[in-house]
Coordinates of C-alpha atoms in Angstrom, one line a residue:
M1 CA 2.1 -13.7 -54.7
S2 CA 2.3 -10.3 -53.0
R3 CA 5.6 -8.6 -52.3
M4 CA 5.0 -8.9 -48.6
K5 CA 4.4 -12.6 -48.7
K6 CA 7.6 -13.1 -50.7
R7 CA 9.5 -11.1 -48.1
V8 CA 8.0 -13.2 -45.3
Q9 CA 9.0 -16.4 -46.9
R10 CA 12.5 -15.2 -47.8
Q11 CA 13.0 -14.1 -44.1
K12 CA 11.8 -17.6 -42.9
R13 CA 14.3 -19.4 -45.2
K14 CA 17.1 -17.1 -44.0
R15 CA 16.4 -17.8 -40.3
A16 CA 16.1 -21.5 -41.0
D17 CA 19.5 -21.5 -42.6
A18 CA 21.0 -19.7 -39.7
N19 CA 19.4 -22.0 -37.2
D20 CA 17.7 -19.1 -35.6
T21 CA 15.1 -20.5 -33.1
S22 CA 14.4 -17.2 -31.3
A23 CA 11.5 -16.3 -33.6
A24 CA 8.4 -18.4 -34.1
D25 CA 6.9 -19.2 -37.5
V26 CA 4.1 -16.9 -38.3
S27 CA 1.4 -17.6 -40.9
T28 CA -0.2 -14.9 -43.0
Q29 CA -3.5 -15.5 -41.2
D30 CA -1.9 -14.7 -37.8
I31 CA -0.3 -11.6 -39.2
E32 CA -3.7 -10.3 -40.5
E33 CA -5.4 -11.1 -37.2
H34 CA -2.8 -9.4 -35.1
Q35 CA -2.8 -6.4 -37.3
G36 CA -6.5 -6.0 -36.6
Q37 CA -5.8 -6.4 -32.9
L38 CA -3.3 -3.6 -33.0
I39 CA -5.7 -1.3 -34.8
E40 CA -8.5 -2.1 -32.3
R41 CA -6.1 -1.4 -29.4
G42 CA -5.6 2.2 -30.7
L43 CA -2.2 1.9 -32.4
D44 CA -1.6 3.9 -35.6
E45 CA -2.2 1.6 -38.5
N46 CA 0.1 3.7 -40.7
L47 CA 3.0 2.4 -38.7
H48 CA 2.5 -1.1 -40.2
I49 CA 4.2 -3.0 -37.5
I50 CA 3.0 -6.6 -36.8
C51 CA 4.2 -8.5 -33.7
V52 CA 3.0 -11.9 -32.7
P53 CA 3.4 -12.5 -28.9
P54 CA 3.6 -15.9 -27.3
P55 CA 0.3 -17.2 -25.9
D56 CA 1.6 -17.4 -22.3
L57 CA 2.9 -13.9 -22.1
D58 CA 2.4 -12.2 -18.6
W59 CA 1.6 -8.6 -19.5
N60 CA 1.9 -7.3 -15.9
R61 CA 5.3 -8.9 -15.4
E62 CA 6.4 -7.7 -18.8
F63 CA 5.5 -4.2 -17.9
Q64 CA 7.4 -4.4 -14.6
V65 CA 10.5 -5.6 -16.3
I66 CA 10.3 -2.7 -18.7
E67 CA 9.7 -0.2 -15.9
Q68 CA 12.7 -1.4 -14.0
T69 CA 14.9 -1.3 -17.0
I70 CA 13.9 2.3 -17.7
I71 CA 14.5 3.3 -14.1
Q72 CA 18.0 1.7 -14.2
K73 CA 18.8 3.7 -17.2
G74 CA 17.9 6.9 -15.3
G75 CA 14.7 7.6 -17.2
E76 CA 11.1 8.1 -16.4
M77 CA 7.9 6.5 -17.7
S78 CA 6.9 9.8 -19.3
H79 CA 9.6 9.2 -21.9
L80 CA 8.0 5.9 -22.8
K81 CA 4.5 7.4 -22.9
R82 CA 5.7 10.1 -25.4
A83 CA 7.4 7.5 -27.6
L84 CA 4.4 5.1 -27.8
P85 CA 1.5 6.0 -30.2
T86 CA -1.2 5.0 -27.7
R87 CA -4.3 6.8 -26.4
S88 CA -4.6 5.9 -22.8
P89 CA -2.4 4.6 -19.9
A90 CA -4.2 1.3 -20.1
E91 CA -3.3 0.9 -23.7
I92 CA 0.4 1.7 -22.8
V93 CA 0.5 -1.4 -20.6
Q94 CA -0.8 -3.6 -23.4
G95 CA 1.3 -1.9 -26.1
V96 CA 4.6 -1.9 -24.4
P97 CA 5.6 -5.5 -25.0
F98 CA 5.2 -5.0 -28.8
W99 CA 7.5 -2.0 -28.8
Y100 CA 10.0 -3.4 -26.3
K101 CA 10.4 -6.8 -27.7
N102 CA 14.1 -7.5 -28.5
L103 CA 15.5 -5.3 -25.7
I104 CA 14.3 -7.8 -23.0
N105 CA 15.1 -10.8 -25.3
A106 CA 11.8 -12.5 -24.7
P107 CA 11.7 -15.8 -26.7
G108 CA 8.9 -16.6 -29.1
Y109 CA 8.5 -13.2 -30.8
A110 CA 8.3 -12.6 -34.5
L111 CA 8.4 -9.1 -35.9
Y112 CA 7.4 -8.2 -39.5
V113 CA 7.3 -4.8 -41.2
Y114 CA 5.8 -4.0 -44.6
K115 CA 5.3 -0.9 -46.8
P116 CA 8.9 0.2 -46.1
T117 CA 10.4 3.6 -46.7
E118 CA 13.9 4.5 -47.5
C119 CA 16.2 5.5 -44.6
N120 CA 19.9 5.6 -43.7
N121 CA 19.9 4.3 -40.1
W122 CA 17.9 2.4 -37.6
V123 CA 17.8 2.6 -33.8
H124 CA 16.4 0.8 -30.8
L125 CA 13.3 2.2 -29.3
L126 CA 14.9 3.0 -25.9
C127 CA 18.0 4.3 -27.7
A128 CA 15.8 6.7 -29.5
M129 CA 14.0 7.6 -26.2
W130 CA 17.3 8.6 -24.5
T131 CA 18.3 10.6 -27.6
P132 CA 16.0 13.6 -27.8
D133 CA 17.2 14.8 -31.2
V134 CA 16.1 11.6 -33.0
M135 CA 12.8 12.1 -34.8
F136 CA 10.7 9.6 -36.7
A137 CA 8.6 9.8 -39.9
D138 CA 5.2 8.2 -40.7
S139 CA 5.5 5.6 -43.4
V140 CA 2.5 6.8 -45.3
T141 CA 2.2 10.5 -44.8
M142 CA 6.0 11.0 -44.4
K143 CA 5.3 13.5 -41.7
P144 CA 7.3 13.5 -38.4
V145 CA 5.5 11.8 -35.6
E146 CA 6.3 11.2 -31.9
G147 CA 6.8 7.5 -32.2
V148 CA 8.2 5.1 -34.7
G149 CA 8.1 4.6 -38.5
S150 CA 8.7 1.5 -40.6
L151 CA 11.8 0.0 -42.1
P152 CA 12.5 -2.5 -44.9
L153 CA 12.5 -6.1 -43.7
S154 CA 16.0 -6.7 -44.9
R155 CA 17.3 -4.3 -42.3
Y156 CA 15.7 -6.1 -39.4
E157 CA 18.9 -7.7 -38.1
S158 CA 21.2 -4.7 -38.5
R159 CA 23.3 -2.6 -36.2
C160 CA 21.9 0.1 -34.0
S161 CA 23.5 3.4 -34.9
I162 CA 23.4 4.7 -31.3
C163 CA 24.4 1.7 -29.0
D164 CA 26.1 -0.3 -31.8
E165 CA 24.1 -3.5 -30.9
V166 CA 23.6 -5.9 -33.7
K167 CA 20.1 -7.2 -32.8
G168 CA 17.3 -5.0 -31.7
Y169 CA 14.0 -3.3 -32.3
I170 CA 14.3 -1.6 -35.7
L171 CA 12.9 2.0 -36.1
S172 CA 13.3 4.4 -39.0
P173 CA 14.6 7.9 -38.1
M174 CA 13.1 10.9 -39.9
S175 CA 14.7 11.6 -43.3
H176 CA 17.0 14.5 -43.7
C177 CA 17.8 17.0 -46.4
K178 CA 19.5 15.3 -49.3
F179 CA 21.3 18.5 -50.4
E180 CA 23.4 21.2 -48.7
H181 CA 21.5 24.3 -47.9
P182 CA 23.3 26.7 -45.6
R183 CA 21.5 29.9 -44.7
H184 CA 22.3 33.0 -46.7
G185 CA 23.9 35.9 -44.8
S186 CA 25.3 36.0 -41.3
L187 CA 23.0 36.9 -38.4
G188 CA 26.0 38.1 -36.5
F189 CA 25.8 41.5 -38.2
L190 CA 22.1 42.3 -37.4
P191 CA 20.6 44.8 -37.5
R192 CA 21.8 45.8 -41.0
K193 CA 21.2 49.5 -40.6
R194 CA 23.1 52.7 -41.3
A195 CA 26.0 53.4 -39.0
A196 CA 25.4 55.9 -36.3
S197 CA 28.7 57.6 -36.9
H198 CA 30.7 58.3 -40.1
R199 CA 33.9 57.6 -38.3
G200 CA 34.9 54.0 -37.4
K201 CA 34.6 53.6 -33.6
V202 CA 37.0 51.5 -31.7
K203 CA 34.8 49.1 -29.6
S204 CA 37.7 47.6 -27.7
F205 CA 41.4 48.5 -27.5
P206 CA 44.2 45.9 -27.1
K207 CA 44.8 44.5 -23.6
D208 CA 47.1 46.6 -21.5
D209 CA 50.5 45.2 -20.4
A210 CA 52.3 47.2 -17.8
K211 CA 55.6 45.5 -18.6
K212 CA 55.7 47.1 -22.1
P213 CA 56.8 50.7 -22.7
V214 CA 54.1 53.4 -22.9
H215 CA 52.6 53.6 -26.4
L216 CA 49.5 54.6 -28.3
T217 CA 47.3 51.9 -29.8
A218 CA 45.4 53.5 -32.7
F219 CA 45.6 56.0 -35.5
M220 CA 43.3 57.6 -38.1
G221 CA 43.8 58.0 -41.8
Y222 CA 41.9 58.5 -45.1
K223 CA 41.4 55.9 -47.8
A224 CA 43.1 57.1 -51.0
G225 CA 42.7 54.1 -53.3
M226 CA 44.1 50.8 -54.4
T227 CA 46.9 49.5 -56.5
H228 CA 48.8 46.3 -56.9
I229 CA 52.3 45.1 -56.1
V230 CA 54.6 42.3 -57.1
R231 CA 56.6 40.4 -54.4
E232 CA 58.4 37.2 -53.9
L233 CA 56.5 34.8 -51.7
D234 CA 58.5 33.4 -48.8
R235 CA 56.3 30.5 -47.6
P236 CA 57.9 27.1 -47.5
G237 CA 55.5 24.4 -48.4
S238 CA 53.5 26.5 -50.8
K239 CA 53.6 25.8 -54.5
Y240 CA 54.3 29.5 -55.0
H241 CA 57.3 29.5 -52.6
K242 CA 60.2 31.7 -54.0
R243 CA 57.9 32.7 -56.9
E244 CA 56.6 36.2 -57.8
I245 CA 53.0 36.9 -56.9
V246 CA 50.7 39.8 -57.5
E247 CA 48.6 41.2 -54.7
A248 CA 46.1 44.0 -54.3
T249 CA 46.9 46.7 -51.8
T250 CA 45.2 49.8 -50.3
I251 CA 46.8 53.1 -49.7
I252 CA 45.7 55.0 -46.6
E253 CA 47.0 58.6 -46.2
T254 CA 47.8 59.2 -42.5
P255 CA 48.8 62.8 -41.9
P256 CA 50.3 63.4 -38.4
M257 CA 47.7 63.6 -35.6
V258 CA 47.7 66.3 -32.9
V259 CA 47.1 65.4 -29.3
V260 CA 44.8 67.9 -27.6
G261 CA 43.7 66.2 -24.4
V262 CA 43.6 63.3 -22.0
V263 CA 40.7 61.4 -20.4
G264 CA 40.8 59.2 -17.3
Y265 CA 38.5 56.2 -16.8
V266 CA 37.6 54.4 -13.6
E267 CA 36.5 50.8 -13.5
T268 CA 33.1 50.3 -12.0
P269 CA 30.7 47.3 -11.8
R270 CA 29.0 48.7 -14.9
G271 CA 32.1 49.1 -16.9
L272 CA 34.4 52.1 -17.5
R273 CA 33.2 55.5 -16.5
S274 CA 35.1 58.7 -17.3
L275 CA 36.4 60.6 -14.3
T276 CA 37.7 63.8 -15.9
T277 CA 39.0 65.3 -19.1
V278 CA 42.0 67.7 -19.4
W279 CA 42.3 69.7 -22.6
A280 CA 45.4 71.5 -24.0
E281 CA 45.8 75.2 -23.9
H282 CA 45.7 75.9 -27.6
L283 CA 43.3 74.1 -30.1
S284 CA 43.3 74.7 -33.8
D285 CA 40.2 75.9 -35.6
E286 CA 39.8 72.6 -37.5
V287 CA 39.2 70.7 -34.2
K288 CA 37.0 73.5 -32.8
R289 CA 34.8 73.1 -35.9
R290 CA 34.0 69.6 -34.5
F291 CA 32.1 71.3 -31.7
Y292 CA 29.9 73.5 -33.9
K293 CA 27.1 72.6 -36.3
N294 CA 27.5 75.9 -38.1
W295 CA 31.0 77.3 -37.8
Y296 CA 30.8 80.5 -39.9
R297 CA 27.7 81.8 -38.1
S298 CA 29.1 81.0 -34.6
K299 CA 31.1 83.3 -32.4
K300 CA 34.0 80.8 -32.3
K301 CA 34.3 81.1 -28.5
A302 CA 34.8 77.4 -27.8
F303 CA 37.5 76.6 -25.2
T304 CA 38.3 80.3 -24.6
K305 CA 37.4 80.2 -20.9
Y306 CA 39.0 76.7 -20.4
A307 CA 42.3 78.0 -21.9
K308 CA 42.6 80.5 -19.1
K309 CA 42.9 77.6 -16.5
H310 CA 46.4 77.0 -17.9
S311 CA 47.6 80.5 -16.9
E312 CA 45.5 81.1 -13.7
N313 CA 47.5 80.2 -10.6
N314 CA 50.2 78.7 -12.6
G315 CA 47.8 76.0 -13.9
Q316 CA 47.0 74.5 -10.5
S317 CA 43.5 73.4 -11.6
I318 CA 45.0 71.5 -14.6
A319 CA 47.6 69.9 -12.3
R320 CA 44.9 68.9 -9.9
E321 CA 42.8 67.1 -12.5
L322 CA 45.9 65.3 -13.8
E323 CA 46.6 64.2 -10.2
R324 CA 43.1 62.9 -9.9
I325 CA 43.6 60.8 -13.0
R326 CA 46.9 59.4 -11.6
K327 CA 45.2 58.5 -8.3
Y328 CA 41.8 57.1 -9.3
C329 CA 41.9 56.0 -12.9
T330 CA 43.0 52.7 -14.4
V331 CA 42.6 53.5 -18.1
V332 CA 44.1 56.6 -19.7
R333 CA 43.3 57.8 -23.2
V334 CA 44.5 60.8 -25.2
L335 CA 42.3 63.0 -27.4
A336 CA 43.8 63.4 -30.8
H337 CA 42.6 64.9 -34.1
T338 CA 43.6 64.7 -37.7
Q339 CA 45.0 67.5 -39.9
L340 CA 42.7 67.7 -42.9
R341 CA 44.3 70.9 -44.1
N342 CA 47.4 68.9 -45.1
T343 CA 45.4 66.6 -47.3
S344 CA 43.7 67.0 -50.7
L345 CA 40.3 66.8 -49.2
K346 CA 37.9 69.8 -49.1
Q347 CA 36.6 69.0 -45.6
K348 CA 37.8 71.5 -42.9
K349 CA 36.3 69.8 -39.8
A350 CA 38.9 67.5 -38.2
H351 CA 38.0 64.1 -36.9
L352 CA 38.6 63.7 -33.2
M353 CA 38.9 60.4 -31.3
E354 CA 40.2 58.8 -28.1
I355 CA 43.3 56.7 -28.3
Q356 CA 44.1 54.4 -25.4
V357 CA 47.6 54.6 -23.9
N358 CA 49.0 51.1 -23.0
G359 CA 52.1 50.1 -21.2
G360 CA 53.7 51.3 -18.0
S361 CA 52.0 52.5 -14.9
V362 CA 49.1 54.9 -14.7
A363 CA 51.4 57.8 -13.6
E364 CA 53.7 57.0 -16.6
K365 CA 50.6 57.0 -18.9
V366 CA 49.5 60.4 -17.6
D367 CA 53.0 61.9 -18.0
F368 CA 53.2 60.5 -21.5
A369 CA 49.9 61.9 -22.5
H370 CA 50.5 65.3 -21.0
G371 CA 53.9 65.5 -22.7
L372 CA 52.2 65.0 -26.1
F373 CA 49.9 68.0 -25.7
E374 CA 49.8 70.2 -28.8
K375 CA 52.4 67.9 -30.4
T376 CA 52.0 65.8 -33.6
V377 CA 52.2 62.0 -33.6
D378 CA 53.4 60.3 -36.8
V379 CA 52.1 56.9 -38.0
N380 CA 55.5 55.4 -38.0
S381 CA 55.8 55.9 -34.3
L382 CA 52.9 53.5 -33.8
F383 CA 53.2 50.9 -36.5
T384 CA 56.0 49.2 -38.4
Q385 CA 56.3 47.3 -41.6
D386 CA 55.1 43.7 -41.7
E387 CA 52.9 44.4 -38.7
N388 CA 49.3 43.1 -38.7
V389 CA 46.7 45.8 -37.8
D390 CA 42.9 46.0 -37.7
V391 CA 41.1 48.5 -39.9
I392 CA 37.8 50.0 -38.6
G393 CA 35.4 51.9 -40.8
V394 CA 32.0 52.3 -42.4
T395 CA 31.4 50.4 -45.6
K396 CA 30.3 51.8 -48.9
G397 CA 26.5 52.6 -48.8
K398 CA 24.3 50.8 -51.3
G399 CA 20.9 52.2 -50.3
Y400 CA 17.7 50.2 -50.2
E401 CA 18.4 46.7 -51.7
G402 CA 16.4 43.6 -52.3
V403 CA 17.0 40.2 -50.8
T404 CA 19.1 38.9 -53.7
A405 CA 21.7 41.7 -53.4
R406 CA 21.4 42.2 -49.6
W407 CA 21.4 38.6 -48.5
G408 CA 22.5 36.6 -51.5
T409 CA 19.5 34.4 -51.7
K410 CA 18.9 32.2 -54.7
K411 CA 16.9 33.7 -57.6
L412 CA 13.6 31.9 -58.3
P413 CA 12.8 30.3 -61.7
R414 CA 12.1 32.5 -64.6
K415 CA 8.4 31.9 -64.7
T416 CA 7.8 32.8 -61.1
H417 CA 4.7 35.0 -60.6
K418 CA 5.2 38.5 -59.4
G419 CA 9.0 38.6 -59.6
L420 CA 11.8 36.2 -59.0
R421 CA 14.4 38.2 -56.9
K422 CA 12.4 37.3 -53.8
V423 CA 12.2 34.8 -50.9
A424 CA 9.5 32.3 -51.8
C425 CA 8.4 31.5 -48.3
I426 CA 9.0 34.0 -45.4
G427 CA 7.7 31.7 -42.7
A428 CA 4.9 29.5 -41.4
W429 CA 1.3 30.5 -40.8
H430 CA 1.9 30.3 -37.1
P431 CA 3.6 31.9 -35.3
A432 CA 1.9 34.7 -37.3
N433 CA 5.1 36.8 -37.4
V434 CA 8.0 37.0 -39.7
M435 CA 11.1 35.8 -37.9
F436 CA 14.1 38.0 -37.7
T437 CA 16.2 35.3 -39.4
V438 CA 14.3 35.5 -42.6
A439 CA 16.0 37.5 -45.4
R440 CA 14.2 40.8 -46.1
S441 CA 14.9 43.8 -48.2
G442 CA 16.2 47.0 -46.6
Q443 CA 19.4 49.1 -46.1
D444 CA 22.5 47.6 -47.6
G445 CA 25.9 49.1 -47.0
Y446 CA 27.1 52.0 -44.8
H447 CA 27.6 49.5 -42.0
H448 CA 30.2 49.7 -39.2
R449 CA 32.7 47.0 -39.8
T450 CA 36.1 45.9 -38.3
E451 CA 38.5 43.9 -40.6
L452 CA 41.2 42.1 -38.8
N453 CA 44.8 41.3 -39.6
K454 CA 45.7 43.6 -42.4
K455 CA 49.5 43.3 -43.0
I456 CA 51.4 46.5 -43.5
Y457 CA 53.5 46.3 -46.7
R458 CA 55.0 49.8 -46.6
I459 CA 55.1 53.0 -44.5
G460 CA 56.2 56.0 -46.4
N461 CA 55.7 59.7 -47.3
G462 CA 53.8 60.8 -50.3
A463 CA 56.0 63.8 -50.8
D464 CA 59.0 61.5 -51.3
K465 CA 59.6 61.2 -55.1
A466 CA 60.9 57.7 -54.5
S467 CA 58.1 56.5 -52.2
A468 CA 57.0 53.8 -54.7
S469 CA 60.5 52.8 -55.7
T470 CA 62.0 49.4 -54.6
E471 CA 65.3 47.7 -54.6
F472 CA 64.3 45.9 -57.8
D473 CA 62.5 48.9 -59.4
T474 CA 64.8 51.9 -59.0
T475 CA 62.6 54.2 -61.1
Q476 CA 62.0 57.5 -59.3
K477 CA 58.2 57.5 -58.7
A478 CA 55.9 58.6 -55.9
I479 CA 53.1 56.5 -54.5
T480 CA 50.5 58.6 -56.3
P481 CA 49.6 57.0 -59.6
M482 CA 49.6 59.0 -62.8
G483 CA 46.6 61.4 -62.8
G484 CA 46.2 60.9 -59.1
F485 CA 44.0 58.5 -57.2
P486 CA 40.5 58.6 -58.7
H487 CA 38.1 60.6 -56.6
Y488 CA 40.9 61.4 -54.1
G489 CA 43.8 63.2 -55.6
V490 CA 47.4 63.3 -54.6
V491 CA 48.9 61.7 -51.5
K492 CA 51.0 64.4 -49.8
N493 CA 51.6 63.1 -46.3
D494 CA 52.6 59.9 -44.6
F495 CA 50.8 56.8 -45.8
I496 CA 50.6 53.1 -45.1
M497 CA 50.1 50.4 -47.6
I498 CA 48.1 47.4 -46.4
K499 CA 47.4 44.1 -48.0
G500 CA 44.0 43.7 -49.7
S501 CA 41.0 45.9 -49.3
C502 CA 39.4 47.7 -46.4
P503 CA 35.9 49.2 -45.7
G504 CA 34.7 52.4 -47.1
V505 CA 34.9 54.5 -50.3
K506 CA 37.7 56.9 -51.2
K507 CA 38.1 59.8 -48.9
R508 CA 36.5 57.9 -46.0
V509 CA 38.1 58.2 -42.6
L510 CA 39.5 54.9 -41.3
T511 CA 40.7 53.9 -37.8
I512 CA 43.8 51.8 -37.7
R513 CA 44.2 49.8 -34.5
K514 CA 46.9 47.6 -33.2
S515 CA 45.9 44.0 -33.4
H516 CA 44.4 42.2 -30.4
Q517 CA 46.0 38.9 -31.3
I518 CA 49.4 37.5 -30.7
H519 CA 50.7 36.5 -34.1
T520 CA 52.9 33.4 -34.3
S521 CA 52.2 31.8 -37.6
R522 CA 54.7 32.0 -40.5
R523 CA 52.2 33.8 -42.7
D524 CA 51.9 36.6 -40.1
L525 CA 55.6 36.8 -39.3
E526 CA 56.7 36.7 -43.0
K527 CA 59.0 39.5 -44.0
V528 CA 57.7 41.2 -47.1
T529 CA 60.1 42.5 -49.8
L530 CA 58.4 44.4 -52.5
K531 CA 59.7 44.1 -56.0
F532 CA 57.3 46.4 -57.9
I533 CA 54.6 48.9 -57.0
D534 CA 52.2 49.9 -59.8
T535 CA 51.8 53.6 -60.3
S536 CA 50.1 53.6 -63.7
S537 CA 46.8 55.5 -64.2
K538 CA 43.9 54.0 -62.2
F539 CA 41.4 55.8 -64.5
G540 CA 41.4 53.5 -67.5
H541 CA 44.1 51.1 -68.7
G542 CA 47.3 52.7 -67.7
N543 CA 50.5 51.5 -69.4
Y544 CA 53.1 54.0 -68.1
Q545 CA 54.5 54.2 -64.6
T546 CA 55.7 57.8 -64.8
A547 CA 55.1 60.8 -67.1
A548 CA 58.7 60.6 -68.1
E549 CA 58.3 57.1 -69.3
R550 CA 55.3 58.0 -71.3
E551 CA 57.0 61.0 -72.9
A552 CA 60.0 58.9 -73.7
F553 CA 57.9 56.3 -75.5
E554 CA 55.2 58.5 -77.2
G555 CA 57.2 61.7 -77.5
P556 CA 56.1 65.2 -76.3
K557 CA 52.4 65.9 -76.8
K558 CA 52.8 69.7 -76.7
P559 CA 55.8 71.9 -77.5
P560 CA 57.5 73.0 -74.3
V561 CA 56.4 76.4 -72.9
V562 CA 59.1 79.0 -73.2
Y563 CA 58.9 82.0 -70.9
Y564 CA 60.6 85.3 -72.0

């Protein structure tokens, strides 16, 4: 006896035990005859659905009931036409009662399904029609079709996963991926190309609040290197609460910046537009170099004519421009540059940027900016310890990379033809284009990135011989490790120590911006108390924190030099 016949008999016995009289007994001969009728009517034989209607069924009345039901549900007949695998409108009328059997609860129907496929859920036909994201798979080819599939007979009297009704027309939704396969690489950073500027650009400054005092919102520094610290975690609920933890930190040297100008912006329907710029009377050569491509061959005449405006007519033209900013502008930003000559870097051309002035009225902003002309601004006047800041910069360049390194795609098996660090399929035949979402090889690194919420662990001065000392480690030691920071040198100026890493290589200019967010969590408001700052050599396996410690342990390497 075939498997289908056994299922039919088992289903009959089950219904008889449950005193279910809604379905009529169907013989194997009736099933085979009706299957032929369905095929002749144009229905897809691969669906393998057999339905025996009562002999006195009124097809026209049946179709009217279905049409009224669909209209009551707010649908259109076009939904039903798309869901039924028929070939003409005339065949739709004849085919509808088979597909719509249990929803109208017409007595005398018996439904049998064979050649089942595995599935996880079943749905009513109309439930599926009102749910556009439900797709169905053919029971033989296993390809998605606009219609229905088949389901094991044992799941006939189950619960619809959409409307939660126990009895209904059973359909098999299309199968889904049985394994997790998230895409590799974020599309939010496209295009992955080289940054237009070497300096990190502030795309948006923190929101202005006139109730706060006037203050600057950003600063620039140079990445010196990394070290690690030891501190006691103060985080109730954590298993490391009141225990010592080791964390990586980054040292950013931030020599004082010099304010040399002010810019006023007017709000327009197309965004901010600059109204005017006022420069200081005296500008150093390192910022003038920023306006020349070849400094030593130039005449070095930049800003010589503009500087005369400060002395002509008691500086009336300068005062007039400042008054225009007070009258028309809503956003005020200062022009400030770094002092590279104070660092260990060889570059002589200073980095110049606009820093937005927040707080107070526009007049107070202009007076604040004008009062800073030709004056230095220290990093500790902007940021404080335990504050969360954003770091903007350009990442380390990697050059041209393949998909495995650039996007993190999975390597193909070892025996793959013509390489295995590739994407096996880059798209369908049609559309005859490679979609932008497909991982491709190309430029990796040297991208403009903004990293949020970097907690400041310490603000100090590199010239201080105790800048790396703590309350628990009283050894006199500066923040510069033994031998200097690799590929950077000695930190001579103010510095900030932030938690974790930040974009860029050593010596790269970074922009430190006040955070946009309002921090309220315990993690963000935690007071950090450093117990130990590592100053051992970063070039190799350093064991000694200071040169004196090494000499005390190993003894002097050379005899002391005696001058006569």
